[in-house]
Short mmCIF file of C-alpha atoms in Angstrom, two decimals:
data_model
loop_
_atom_site.label_atom_id
_atom_site.label_comp_id
_atom_site.label_asym_id
_atom_site.label_seq_id
_atom_site.Cartn_x
_atom_site.Cartn_y
_atom_site.Cartn_z
CA MET A 1 -78.07 -11.76 -82.31
CA ARG A 2 -74.85 -9.85 -83.57
CA PRO A 3 -71.74 -11.44 -82.10
CA TYR A 4 -70.60 -8.30 -79.86
CA CYS A 5 -67.36 -9.12 -78.55
CA VAL A 6 -66.91 -7.32 -75.51
CA LEU A 7 -69.39 -6.62 -72.90
CA LEU A 8 -67.60 -4.75 -70.20
CA VAL A 9 -64.54 -3.01 -70.85
CA ALA A 10 -62.65 -0.90 -68.41
CA VAL A 11 -61.66 2.51 -70.06
CA SER A 12 -58.51 2.77 -68.15
CA ALA A 13 -55.85 5.13 -69.38
CA PHE A 14 -57.63 7.88 -71.25
CA ALA A 15 -59.64 10.45 -69.25
CA GLN A 16 -61.36 13.13 -70.53
CA SER A 17 -59.77 16.63 -70.79
CA ALA A 18 -60.71 19.25 -68.33
CA ALA A 19 -60.11 21.90 -71.51
CA THR A 20 -62.65 20.34 -73.82
CA TYR A 21 -65.29 18.50 -71.48
CA ASP A 22 -67.66 19.79 -68.64
CA GLY A 23 -67.19 17.32 -65.96
CA SER A 24 -69.62 19.15 -63.51
CA ARG A 25 -72.34 18.25 -66.32
CA GLN A 26 -73.83 15.05 -67.49
CA VAL A 27 -75.49 14.35 -70.67
CA LYS A 28 -77.71 10.99 -71.84
CA LEU A 29 -77.97 10.33 -75.23
CA THR A 30 -79.98 7.76 -77.32
CA GLY A 31 -79.35 7.29 -81.34
CA VAL A 32 -78.12 5.42 -84.26
CA VAL A 33 -74.75 4.93 -84.79
CA THR A 34 -73.57 6.41 -87.80
CA LYS A 35 -69.69 6.67 -88.04
CA ILE A 36 -67.04 5.44 -86.15
CA ASP A 37 -63.87 7.11 -86.16
CA TRP A 38 -61.05 4.59 -84.55
CA ALA A 39 -58.35 7.49 -84.65
CA ASN A 40 -55.35 7.39 -82.24
CA PRO A 41 -55.31 9.08 -79.73
CA ARG A 42 -58.96 9.60 -79.56
CA ALA A 43 -61.43 7.59 -80.86
CA PHE A 44 -64.88 8.47 -81.55
CA PHE A 45 -68.60 7.22 -82.78
CA PHE A 46 -71.33 9.30 -84.22
CA VAL A 47 -74.76 9.24 -83.15
CA ASP A 48 -77.98 10.91 -84.75
CA VAL A 49 -79.96 12.11 -81.45
CA LYS A 50 -83.30 13.38 -82.09
CA ASP A 51 -84.60 15.77 -79.36
CA ALA A 52 -87.99 16.31 -77.91
CA ALA A 53 -88.83 18.80 -81.21
CA GLY A 54 -87.92 16.13 -83.61
CA THR A 55 -84.55 17.72 -84.59
CA VAL A 56 -81.75 15.41 -85.39
CA ALA A 57 -78.10 16.12 -84.21
CA ASN A 58 -75.37 14.42 -84.90
CA TRP A 59 -73.12 13.94 -81.91
CA ALA A 60 -69.81 13.13 -81.58
CA VAL A 61 -68.60 10.91 -78.55
CA GLU A 62 -65.51 10.11 -77.56
CA PHE A 63 -64.64 6.79 -75.87
CA GLY A 64 -61.03 6.49 -75.30
CA ASN A 65 -57.56 5.82 -77.15
CA PRO A 66 -57.68 3.09 -79.64
CA LEU A 67 -54.74 1.52 -77.54
CA ASP A 68 -56.37 1.16 -74.54
CA LEU A 69 -59.27 0.11 -75.60
CA GLU A 70 -57.80 -2.85 -77.74
CA LYS A 71 -55.93 -3.85 -74.28
CA ASP A 72 -58.87 -3.92 -72.35
CA GLY A 73 -60.54 -6.25 -75.20
CA TRP A 74 -62.88 -3.69 -77.29
CA THR A 75 -62.27 -4.31 -81.13
CA ARG A 76 -63.31 -2.51 -84.26
CA ASN A 77 -66.74 -4.37 -84.52
CA SER A 78 -67.72 -4.14 -80.83
CA LEU A 79 -69.71 -1.21 -81.92
CA ARG A 80 -71.32 -1.18 -85.45
CA ILE A 81 -73.00 1.74 -87.54
CA GLY A 82 -76.72 1.23 -87.38
CA ASP A 83 -76.43 0.32 -83.60
CA THR A 84 -78.74 1.88 -81.41
CA VAL A 85 -77.06 2.98 -78.36
CA ASN A 86 -77.58 4.81 -75.30
CA VAL A 87 -74.97 6.79 -73.88
CA GLU A 88 -74.26 8.27 -70.52
CA GLY A 89 -71.33 11.12 -70.69
CA VAL A 90 -69.67 14.01 -69.98
CA PRO A 91 -70.64 17.29 -72.35
CA ALA A 92 -68.05 19.50 -74.35
CA ARG A 93 -67.44 23.25 -72.46
CA GLU A 94 -68.24 24.68 -76.03
CA PRO A 95 -72.07 24.67 -77.69
CA ARG A 96 -71.38 21.87 -79.83
CA SER A 97 -72.61 18.46 -79.74
CA GLN A 98 -69.83 16.34 -78.42
CA ALA A 99 -69.35 14.36 -75.27
CA PHE A 100 -66.98 11.91 -73.85
CA ALA A 101 -68.56 8.93 -72.67
CA LYS A 102 -68.91 7.14 -69.55
CA SER A 103 -71.00 4.31 -70.21
CA VAL A 104 -72.33 2.91 -73.72
CA THR A 105 -75.30 0.48 -73.74
CA LEU A 106 -76.68 -1.18 -76.52
CA ALA A 107 -80.33 -0.16 -76.81
CA LYS A 108 -81.33 -3.50 -78.09
CA THR A 109 -80.15 -5.78 -75.66
CA GLY A 110 -79.54 -3.49 -72.68
CA LYS A 111 -75.41 -4.57 -72.39
CA LYS A 112 -73.19 -2.47 -71.51
CA LEU A 113 -70.36 -2.01 -74.15
CA PHE A 114 -67.98 -0.04 -71.88
CA VAL A 115 -68.02 1.66 -68.40
CA ALA A 116 -65.41 4.13 -68.05
CA ALA A 117 -63.06 3.48 -64.98
CA PRO A 118 -60.87 5.41 -62.96
CA LYS A 119 -57.46 6.62 -64.83
CA LYS A 120 -55.42 4.09 -62.48
CA PRO A 121 -52.90 2.18 -64.31
CA ALA A 122 -52.50 -1.49 -62.87
CA VAL A 123 -48.58 -1.91 -62.54
CA ALA A 124 -47.57 -4.28 -59.98
CA ALA A 125 -44.79 -3.83 -57.72
CA VAL A 126 -41.62 -5.52 -58.58
CA HIS A 127 -39.08 -5.88 -56.00
CA GLU A 128 -36.32 -7.55 -57.28
CA PRO A 129 -32.70 -6.24 -57.20
CA THR A 130 -31.56 -4.06 -59.78
CA PRO A 131 -30.18 -4.99 -62.83
CA ARG A 132 -26.71 -4.23 -64.00
CA TRP A 133 -24.23 -4.62 -66.76
CA PRO A 134 -21.31 -7.00 -66.39
CA ASP A 135 -19.13 -4.16 -64.85
CA GLY A 136 -21.71 -3.27 -62.22
CA GLN A 137 -23.23 -0.41 -63.58
CA VAL A 138 -26.94 -0.02 -63.30
CA ARG A 139 -29.22 -0.89 -66.24
CA LEU A 140 -32.22 1.46 -66.98
CA GLY A 141 -33.51 -1.08 -69.40
CA PRO A 142 -34.46 -4.58 -69.18
CA PRO A 143 -32.53 -7.46 -67.56
CA PRO A 144 -30.61 -9.38 -70.43
CA SER A 145 -33.18 -11.55 -72.58
CA LYS A 146 -36.07 -9.73 -70.49
CA LYS A 147 -38.83 -6.95 -71.68
CA GLY A 148 -40.18 -4.12 -70.09
CA TYR A 149 -40.41 -0.34 -69.84
CA TRP A 150 -41.35 2.33 -67.32
CA LYS A 151 -44.86 3.67 -66.89
CA ALA A 152 -47.03 4.82 -64.35
CA PRO A 153 -45.59 8.01 -62.46
CA ASN A 154 -46.73 8.36 -58.76
CA ALA A 155 -46.70 12.12 -59.72
CA THR A 156 -48.68 13.79 -62.56
CA ALA A 157 -47.44 16.99 -61.84
CA LEU A 158 -44.17 18.60 -60.84
CA VAL A 159 -43.98 20.82 -58.03
CA ASP A 160 -41.47 22.53 -55.75
CA SER A 161 -40.14 19.49 -53.52
CA THR A 162 -40.50 21.87 -50.72
CA ALA A 163 -44.23 22.76 -51.35
CA GLY A 164 -45.71 19.86 -49.27
CA LYS A 165 -48.47 18.27 -50.93
CA ILE A 166 -50.65 20.24 -53.37
CA ALA A 167 -54.01 18.43 -54.53
CA MET A 168 -54.14 18.59 -58.26
CA ASN A 169 -56.05 16.05 -60.81
CA ASP A 170 -54.13 14.17 -63.46
CA GLU A 171 -53.66 16.82 -65.82
CA GLY A 172 -51.94 19.09 -63.43
CA LEU A 173 -55.00 21.08 -62.93
CA LEU A 174 -55.10 22.68 -59.23
CA LYS A 175 -57.84 22.06 -57.04
CA ASN A 176 -57.58 25.22 -55.57
CA LEU A 177 -55.77 28.39 -57.19
CA SER A 178 -54.65 29.80 -54.13
CA ASN A 179 -51.89 27.28 -54.17
CA VAL A 180 -50.42 28.68 -57.03
CA ASP A 181 -47.53 30.27 -55.32
CA ARG A 182 -46.84 26.99 -53.65
CA VAL A 183 -46.08 24.89 -57.17
CA ALA A 184 -42.90 27.02 -58.10
CA PRO A 185 -40.92 30.12 -57.07
CA PHE A 186 -42.67 31.85 -60.07
CA GLN A 187 -41.35 35.43 -61.67
CA PRO A 188 -44.30 37.40 -61.78
CA TRP A 189 -45.25 37.34 -65.38
CA ALA A 190 -44.64 33.41 -64.99
CA LYS A 191 -47.01 33.33 -62.53
CA ALA A 192 -49.75 35.07 -64.28
CA VAL A 193 -49.26 33.01 -67.27
CA TYR A 194 -49.66 29.64 -65.27
CA GLU A 195 -52.85 31.24 -63.40
CA TYR A 196 -53.99 31.82 -66.89
CA ARG A 197 -53.31 28.68 -68.17
CA GLN A 198 -55.09 26.96 -65.24
CA ARG A 199 -58.14 29.07 -65.11
CA THR A 200 -58.70 28.14 -68.70
CA LEU A 201 -58.52 24.62 -68.12
CA LEU A 202 -55.07 23.89 -69.90
CA LYS A 203 -56.76 24.54 -73.25
CA ASP A 204 -53.85 25.90 -75.13
CA ASP A 205 -51.67 23.00 -73.81
CA PRO A 206 -49.59 22.27 -77.01
CA LEU A 207 -49.56 18.53 -76.35
CA ALA A 208 -53.11 18.58 -77.37
CA ARG A 209 -51.86 19.45 -80.76
CA CYS A 210 -49.15 16.59 -80.92
CA LEU A 211 -46.22 18.69 -80.10
CA PRO A 212 -44.05 16.76 -77.89
CA PRO A 213 -43.50 16.83 -74.35
CA GLY A 214 -40.24 18.18 -73.86
CA GLY A 215 -38.62 18.16 -69.99
CA PRO A 216 -40.01 16.39 -67.40
CA ARG A 217 -43.22 16.00 -68.87
CA GLN A 218 -41.94 12.90 -71.04
CA PHE A 219 -41.61 11.16 -67.80
CA GLN A 220 -45.25 12.15 -66.92
CA MET A 221 -46.72 10.57 -70.22
CA PRO A 222 -49.52 7.90 -69.63
CA ASN A 223 -48.05 5.47 -72.28
CA GLY A 224 -44.67 5.18 -70.84
CA LEU A 225 -40.87 5.03 -72.19
CA GLN A 226 -37.94 3.07 -72.47
CA PHE A 227 -34.31 3.24 -72.23
CA ILE A 228 -32.27 1.77 -74.66
CA GLU A 229 -28.63 1.90 -73.66
CA GLN A 230 -25.96 1.86 -76.26
CA ARG A 231 -22.73 1.79 -74.21
CA GLU A 232 -20.88 1.26 -77.40
CA LEU A 233 -21.66 4.25 -78.81
CA GLY A 234 -21.68 6.60 -75.81
CA ARG A 235 -25.50 7.32 -75.76
CA ILE A 236 -28.72 6.40 -74.15
CA LEU A 237 -32.09 6.79 -76.23
CA VAL A 238 -35.22 7.64 -74.26
CA LEU A 239 -38.17 6.20 -76.61
CA LEU A 240 -41.48 7.78 -75.52
CA GLY A 241 -44.65 5.33 -75.91
CA GLY A 242 -46.74 8.84 -76.55
CA ALA A 243 -45.81 11.82 -78.38
CA ASP A 244 -45.61 10.33 -81.79
CA ARG A 245 -42.79 8.03 -81.22
CA ASN A 246 -40.34 10.89 -80.05
CA TRP A 247 -37.05 10.08 -78.96
CA ARG A 248 -34.35 11.86 -76.98
CA VAL A 249 -30.44 11.25 -76.99
CA ILE A 250 -28.51 11.57 -73.63
CA TYR A 251 -24.76 11.55 -74.68
CA THR A 252 -22.55 9.56 -72.14
CA ASP A 253 -19.51 9.64 -74.35
CA GLY A 254 -17.97 12.60 -72.07
CA ARG A 255 -18.26 15.04 -74.03
CA PRO A 256 -19.01 18.69 -72.54
CA GLN A 257 -22.49 20.34 -72.27
CA GLY A 258 -22.54 23.04 -74.81
CA GLN A 259 -23.43 26.51 -74.21
CA ALA A 260 -27.16 27.10 -74.60
CA ASP A 261 -26.88 29.63 -77.17
CA GLU A 262 -24.25 27.18 -79.23
CA VAL A 263 -26.76 24.40 -79.65
CA VAL A 264 -29.81 23.50 -81.57
CA ARG A 265 -32.74 24.12 -79.74
CA GLY A 266 -35.32 21.73 -79.60
CA TYR A 267 -38.14 20.08 -77.41
CA TYR A 268 -35.75 18.00 -75.33
CA GLY A 269 -32.57 20.12 -75.44
CA ASN A 270 -28.97 19.20 -75.65
CA SER A 271 -28.30 16.00 -72.86
CA VAL A 272 -25.05 14.91 -71.46
CA GLY A 273 -24.72 12.27 -68.89
CA LYS A 274 -22.76 10.89 -66.43
CA TRP A 275 -22.66 8.51 -64.14
CA GLU A 276 -22.23 9.00 -60.16
CA LYS A 277 -21.98 5.71 -58.65
CA ASP A 278 -25.60 4.19 -59.10
CA THR A 279 -27.19 7.52 -60.22
CA LEU A 280 -27.45 8.63 -64.09
CA VAL A 281 -26.90 12.45 -63.75
CA VAL A 282 -28.10 14.33 -66.89
CA ASP A 283 -27.45 18.28 -67.65
CA VAL A 284 -29.79 19.65 -70.35
CA VAL A 285 -29.78 22.84 -71.74
CA GLY A 286 -31.03 24.10 -75.26
CA PHE A 287 -34.66 23.83 -75.15
CA ASN A 288 -37.28 25.96 -77.38
CA GLU A 289 -39.94 27.59 -76.05
CA HIS A 290 -43.07 25.71 -78.22
CA PHE A 291 -43.92 23.44 -75.50
CA TRP A 292 -45.07 23.15 -71.74
CA PHE A 293 -42.26 21.51 -69.87
CA ALA A 294 -44.53 19.65 -67.26
CA ASN A 295 -48.49 18.94 -66.88
CA GLY A 296 -50.24 22.06 -65.64
CA GLY A 297 -49.02 24.68 -67.50
CA LEU A 298 -45.30 25.80 -66.12
CA PRO A 299 -43.58 28.27 -68.17
CA HIS A 300 -40.25 28.23 -69.13
CA THR A 301 -37.99 30.43 -71.42
CA GLU A 302 -34.95 29.05 -73.54
CA ALA A 303 -32.65 29.54 -70.57
CA LEU A 304 -33.91 26.38 -69.06
CA HIS A 305 -31.55 24.53 -67.62
CA LEU A 306 -32.24 21.36 -66.10
CA THR A 307 -30.27 18.36 -63.53
CA GLU A 308 -31.98 15.24 -63.82
CA ARG A 309 -31.16 12.44 -61.43
CA PHE A 310 -31.94 8.80 -62.42
CA THR A 311 -31.69 6.14 -59.63
CA ARG A 312 -33.17 2.68 -60.07
CA PRO A 313 -32.98 1.16 -56.52
CA ASP A 314 -34.67 -2.00 -57.35
CA LEU A 315 -35.87 -3.79 -60.78
CA GLY A 316 -39.31 -2.26 -60.37
CA THR A 317 -38.29 1.59 -59.55
CA LEU A 318 -37.27 4.34 -61.11
CA LYS A 319 -36.80 7.58 -59.15
CA TYR A 320 -36.58 10.84 -61.28
CA GLU A 321 -35.27 13.89 -59.57
CA VAL A 322 -34.90 16.86 -61.32
CA THR A 323 -33.62 20.63 -60.57
CA VAL A 324 -35.09 23.21 -62.93
CA ASP A 325 -33.26 26.56 -63.44
CA ASP A 326 -34.54 29.25 -65.25
CA PRO A 327 -33.81 32.68 -63.97
CA ARG A 328 -35.91 34.24 -66.55
CA THR A 329 -38.97 32.72 -65.44
CA TYR A 330 -38.19 31.41 -61.81
CA THR A 331 -36.85 33.48 -58.86
CA ARG A 332 -34.53 30.65 -57.62
CA PRO A 333 -33.70 26.88 -59.00
CA TRP A 334 -36.11 24.42 -57.54
CA ASN A 335 -36.52 20.56 -57.24
CA GLY A 336 -39.20 18.17 -57.76
CA GLY A 337 -39.57 14.46 -58.94
CA TRP A 338 -41.33 11.45 -58.74
CA ASN A 339 -41.15 7.70 -59.21
CA MET A 340 -41.99 5.56 -62.08
CA GLN A 341 -42.76 1.95 -62.05
CA TRP A 342 -41.49 -1.13 -64.17
CA VAL A 343 -43.49 -3.07 -66.61
CA PRO A 344 -41.88 -6.24 -67.05
CA ASN A 345 -42.62 -8.51 -69.98
CA GLU A 346 -44.05 -6.03 -72.32
CA GLU A 347 -42.94 -4.30 -75.00
CA ILE A 348 -43.96 -0.58 -74.71
CA GLN A 349 -46.96 0.69 -76.79
CA GLU A 350 -46.62 3.17 -79.27
CA TYR A 351 -49.35 5.57 -79.26
CA PHE A 352 -49.88 7.86 -82.36
CA CYS A 353 -50.98 11.43 -81.62
CA GLU A 354 -53.35 12.17 -84.40
CA GLU A 355 -52.44 16.16 -85.42
CA ASN A 356 -54.70 18.77 -84.83
CA VAL A 357 -57.73 16.62 -83.88
CA GLU A 358 -59.11 19.03 -81.10
CA ALA A 359 -58.63 21.72 -83.86
CA THR A 360 -60.35 20.07 -86.31
CA LEU A 361 -63.24 19.50 -83.89
CA SER A 362 -63.23 23.12 -82.45
CA GLY A 363 -62.69 25.09 -85.50
CA LYS A 364 -59.32 26.41 -83.74
CA GLU A 365 -56.17 27.36 -85.17
CA SER A 366 -53.64 24.23 -85.36
CA TYR A 367 -50.04 23.95 -83.94
CA LYS A 368 -46.94 22.61 -85.45
CA MET B 1 -63.50 23.12 -96.81
CA ALA B 2 -61.66 24.02 -93.42
CA MET B 3 -57.84 24.20 -93.73
CA CYS B 4 -55.53 24.57 -90.72
CA ALA B 5 -52.26 26.59 -91.12
CA PRO B 6 -49.59 25.15 -88.83
CA VAL B 7 -47.73 27.79 -87.02
CA PHE B 8 -44.81 27.70 -84.40
CA SER B 9 -46.31 28.22 -80.95
CA GLN B 10 -44.28 30.21 -78.55
CA GLN B 11 -45.03 29.49 -74.81
CA GLY B 12 -42.39 31.52 -72.95
CA HIS B 13 -42.94 35.10 -72.11
CA PRO B 14 -45.76 36.40 -73.79
CA LEU B 15 -43.96 39.35 -75.26
CA THR B 16 -41.15 37.71 -76.74
CA GLY B 17 -40.94 37.48 -80.52
CA THR B 18 -41.92 39.61 -83.37
CA TRP B 19 -44.60 41.40 -83.69
CA THR B 20 -46.28 43.14 -86.92
CA GLY B 21 -49.09 45.65 -87.23
CA ASP B 22 -49.90 49.49 -87.50
CA TRP B 23 -50.36 52.69 -85.71
CA GLY B 24 -52.23 56.02 -86.64
CA ALA B 25 -54.12 58.69 -86.12
CA THR B 26 -57.20 57.73 -88.06
CA SER B 27 -58.52 54.81 -89.89
CA THR B 28 -57.08 55.47 -93.14
CA GLN B 29 -54.01 57.11 -92.11
CA ARG B 30 -51.90 54.14 -90.64
CA ASN B 31 -47.99 53.36 -90.73
CA GLN B 32 -46.98 49.87 -90.75
CA VAL B 33 -44.90 48.57 -87.52
CA ILE B 34 -42.66 45.72 -86.55
CA PHE B 35 -41.63 45.26 -83.17
CA VAL B 36 -38.51 42.43 -81.98
CA MET B 37 -38.92 41.92 -78.29
CA ASN B 38 -36.93 39.63 -75.92
CA TRP B 39 -37.19 39.00 -72.39
CA ASP B 40 -33.83 38.82 -70.56
CA GLY B 41 -34.84 38.07 -67.28
CA LYS B 42 -34.82 41.43 -65.84
CA ASN B 43 -35.90 43.53 -68.62
CA ILE B 44 -37.49 43.39 -71.95
CA THR B 45 -35.45 44.82 -74.57
CA GLY B 46 -35.85 45.06 -78.31
CA LEU B 47 -36.34 47.05 -81.71
CA ILE B 48 -39.21 49.06 -83.57
CA ASN B 49 -38.83 48.37 -87.42
CA PRO B 50 -35.39 46.53 -87.05
CA GLY B 51 -33.01 47.46 -89.95
CA PRO B 52 -31.13 50.51 -90.92
CA ASP B 53 -33.73 52.95 -89.41
CA SER B 54 -34.59 50.83 -86.52
CA ILE B 55 -35.71 52.68 -83.25
CA PRO B 56 -34.18 51.00 -80.38
CA ILE B 57 -37.03 50.29 -77.72
CA ALA B 58 -35.89 52.56 -74.38
CA SER B 59 -38.50 50.79 -71.91
CA VAL B 60 -40.93 48.35 -71.71
CA PHE B 61 -43.48 47.70 -68.87
CA LEU B 62 -45.67 45.16 -68.45
CA ASP B 63 -47.89 44.41 -65.47
CA PRO B 64 -49.08 40.77 -65.63
CA THR B 65 -52.03 41.51 -63.56
CA THR B 66 -53.53 43.24 -66.13
CA TRP B 67 -51.45 42.52 -68.76
CA THR B 68 -51.44 46.25 -69.58
CA VAL B 69 -48.13 46.92 -72.06
CA ARG B 70 -46.20 50.25 -72.14
CA ILE B 71 -43.74 50.94 -74.41
CA GLU B 72 -41.41 53.75 -74.81
CA ALA B 73 -38.87 54.76 -77.59
CA ASP B 74 -37.48 57.40 -79.41
CA THR B 75 -36.64 57.86 -83.22
CA LYS B 76 -33.67 59.08 -84.74
CA THR B 77 -34.88 62.48 -84.96
CA LYS B 78 -35.73 62.58 -81.28
CA VAL B 79 -39.49 62.46 -81.63
CA HIS B 80 -40.72 60.01 -78.54
CA ILE B 81 -42.98 57.36 -79.05
CA PHE B 82 -45.37 56.29 -76.05
CA ALA B 83 -47.86 53.06 -76.62
CA GLU B 84 -49.76 51.70 -74.10
CA GLY B 85 -52.17 48.68 -74.85
CA LYS B 86 -53.43 45.41 -73.32
CA LEU B 87 -52.34 42.29 -74.22
CA GLU B 88 -55.13 40.07 -75.47
CA ASP B 89 -55.75 36.52 -76.10
CA LEU B 90 -52.95 35.28 -74.19
CA GLY B 91 -52.90 31.69 -75.08
CA SER B 92 -53.06 32.15 -78.89
CA TYR B 93 -49.97 32.15 -80.80
CA HIS B 94 -51.42 35.11 -82.72
CA ARG B 95 -52.20 37.31 -79.68
CA ILE B 96 -52.43 40.88 -79.93
CA ILE B 97 -51.83 44.15 -78.48
CA LYS B 98 -53.86 46.98 -79.02
CA GLY B 99 -54.21 50.58 -77.31
CA SER B 100 -53.24 54.30 -77.84
CA TRP B 101 -49.99 55.69 -79.53
CA THR B 102 -48.59 58.78 -79.17
CA GLN B 103 -45.83 60.13 -81.39
CA GLY B 104 -44.38 63.52 -80.86
CA SER B 105 -47.68 65.70 -81.20
CA THR B 106 -49.47 62.92 -82.89
CA LYS B 107 -52.16 60.69 -80.75
CA GLY B 108 -53.65 57.83 -82.25
CA ASP B 109 -53.98 54.08 -81.91
CA PHE B 110 -52.22 50.52 -82.83
CA LYS B 111 -52.82 47.17 -82.71
CA ILE B 112 -49.88 44.52 -83.33
CA THR B 113 -49.73 40.83 -83.68
CA ARG B 114 -47.75 38.12 -82.77
CA THR B 115 -46.14 36.62 -85.84
#
């Protein structure tokens, strides 16, 4: 018997994209594994599947993110070329032989290699005092000689705080499109763009092409982030676990914010921060228009101005609040936010987005 | 072998940016045209064929419920331009506007693509 290392693995942190896969349908496949593509962020294996007429099609089966799979005990040898497997999954929306696996079973033994589990990161609440520097200022990073990072936002979409609860999925897709007007105070064109992105299931999301998640979206990423406080240099670095090791600089050396037209426009803008008692207040301008600044497809222009407030009421909680002011897109400034949880005693995991994997599979144009 | 050409995506106002294409009365009589448009929060402003002989755009109307675009301008010789088209493939970087073009007494069609 072959040494299958993992018999049951929960795939915890990478659900199928609604733009790519049709969650309302199921597909069952049986075939021989012909290739395994252990690529980040999306691992695939390929199986030759014979239909009733005897025609063989080579299906691409996506089964998660390699980092999450490895964390759950999966190894490169858990599945081998030549294995016959039974796959239950969700088929692609487009007419191509592709599916997202919900379960994979070895035909020979009947043992399940994995079963996809709901995407809820297991981060235990940490109720300890807020760590501080010797001068009493709040630390956003780990306590001295400790490790840890921030993850698991308790909301995965940015909505106007006056809107109340709006049902959305983890990608920011509204359960009910009639709630569009409650999400944010859109200008008419922005509402139409947002609706279009929602109706098309976020298929044009630049993040799917590995473009950086600027603005509040960096705090919605499933792989978390880390603050590096370089007080002697007057800056704080925000390192993202996802988004190809992107980082953002928040200057805390007292420099004034430049005018938006003077700064070099980028995905993360130009950030200057200052501490107001226990809250870090960050002013950000200078964004480009090459990205979506929150899950769900909220539009913005170069006029986007964010005011972010970071508060750490205890070791395990980071409260993120943001005021969005973009008069070319929204009729008034509006606020939103969420809490993130501290993952103690762990290093942030680097998540390498494989550029254009979606474009390669679908034959669509790529983005850079 | 398939090649993917990298481009910079523009995710803000759908008309902002540079558009190139042509207009003409027939399929063989075409005139190259370049539009540069910008959304300032209240109006869309811009130029047709930027350069020494550029034509300031007098008005741009966008109906986001149908993505209908109407553009009006006057040449230096006071010939009126009226173009009306539909914005198509909104989510694509290379979205297009195509429709009818009237310049003075000449009627034709146009198609411009976001570059």
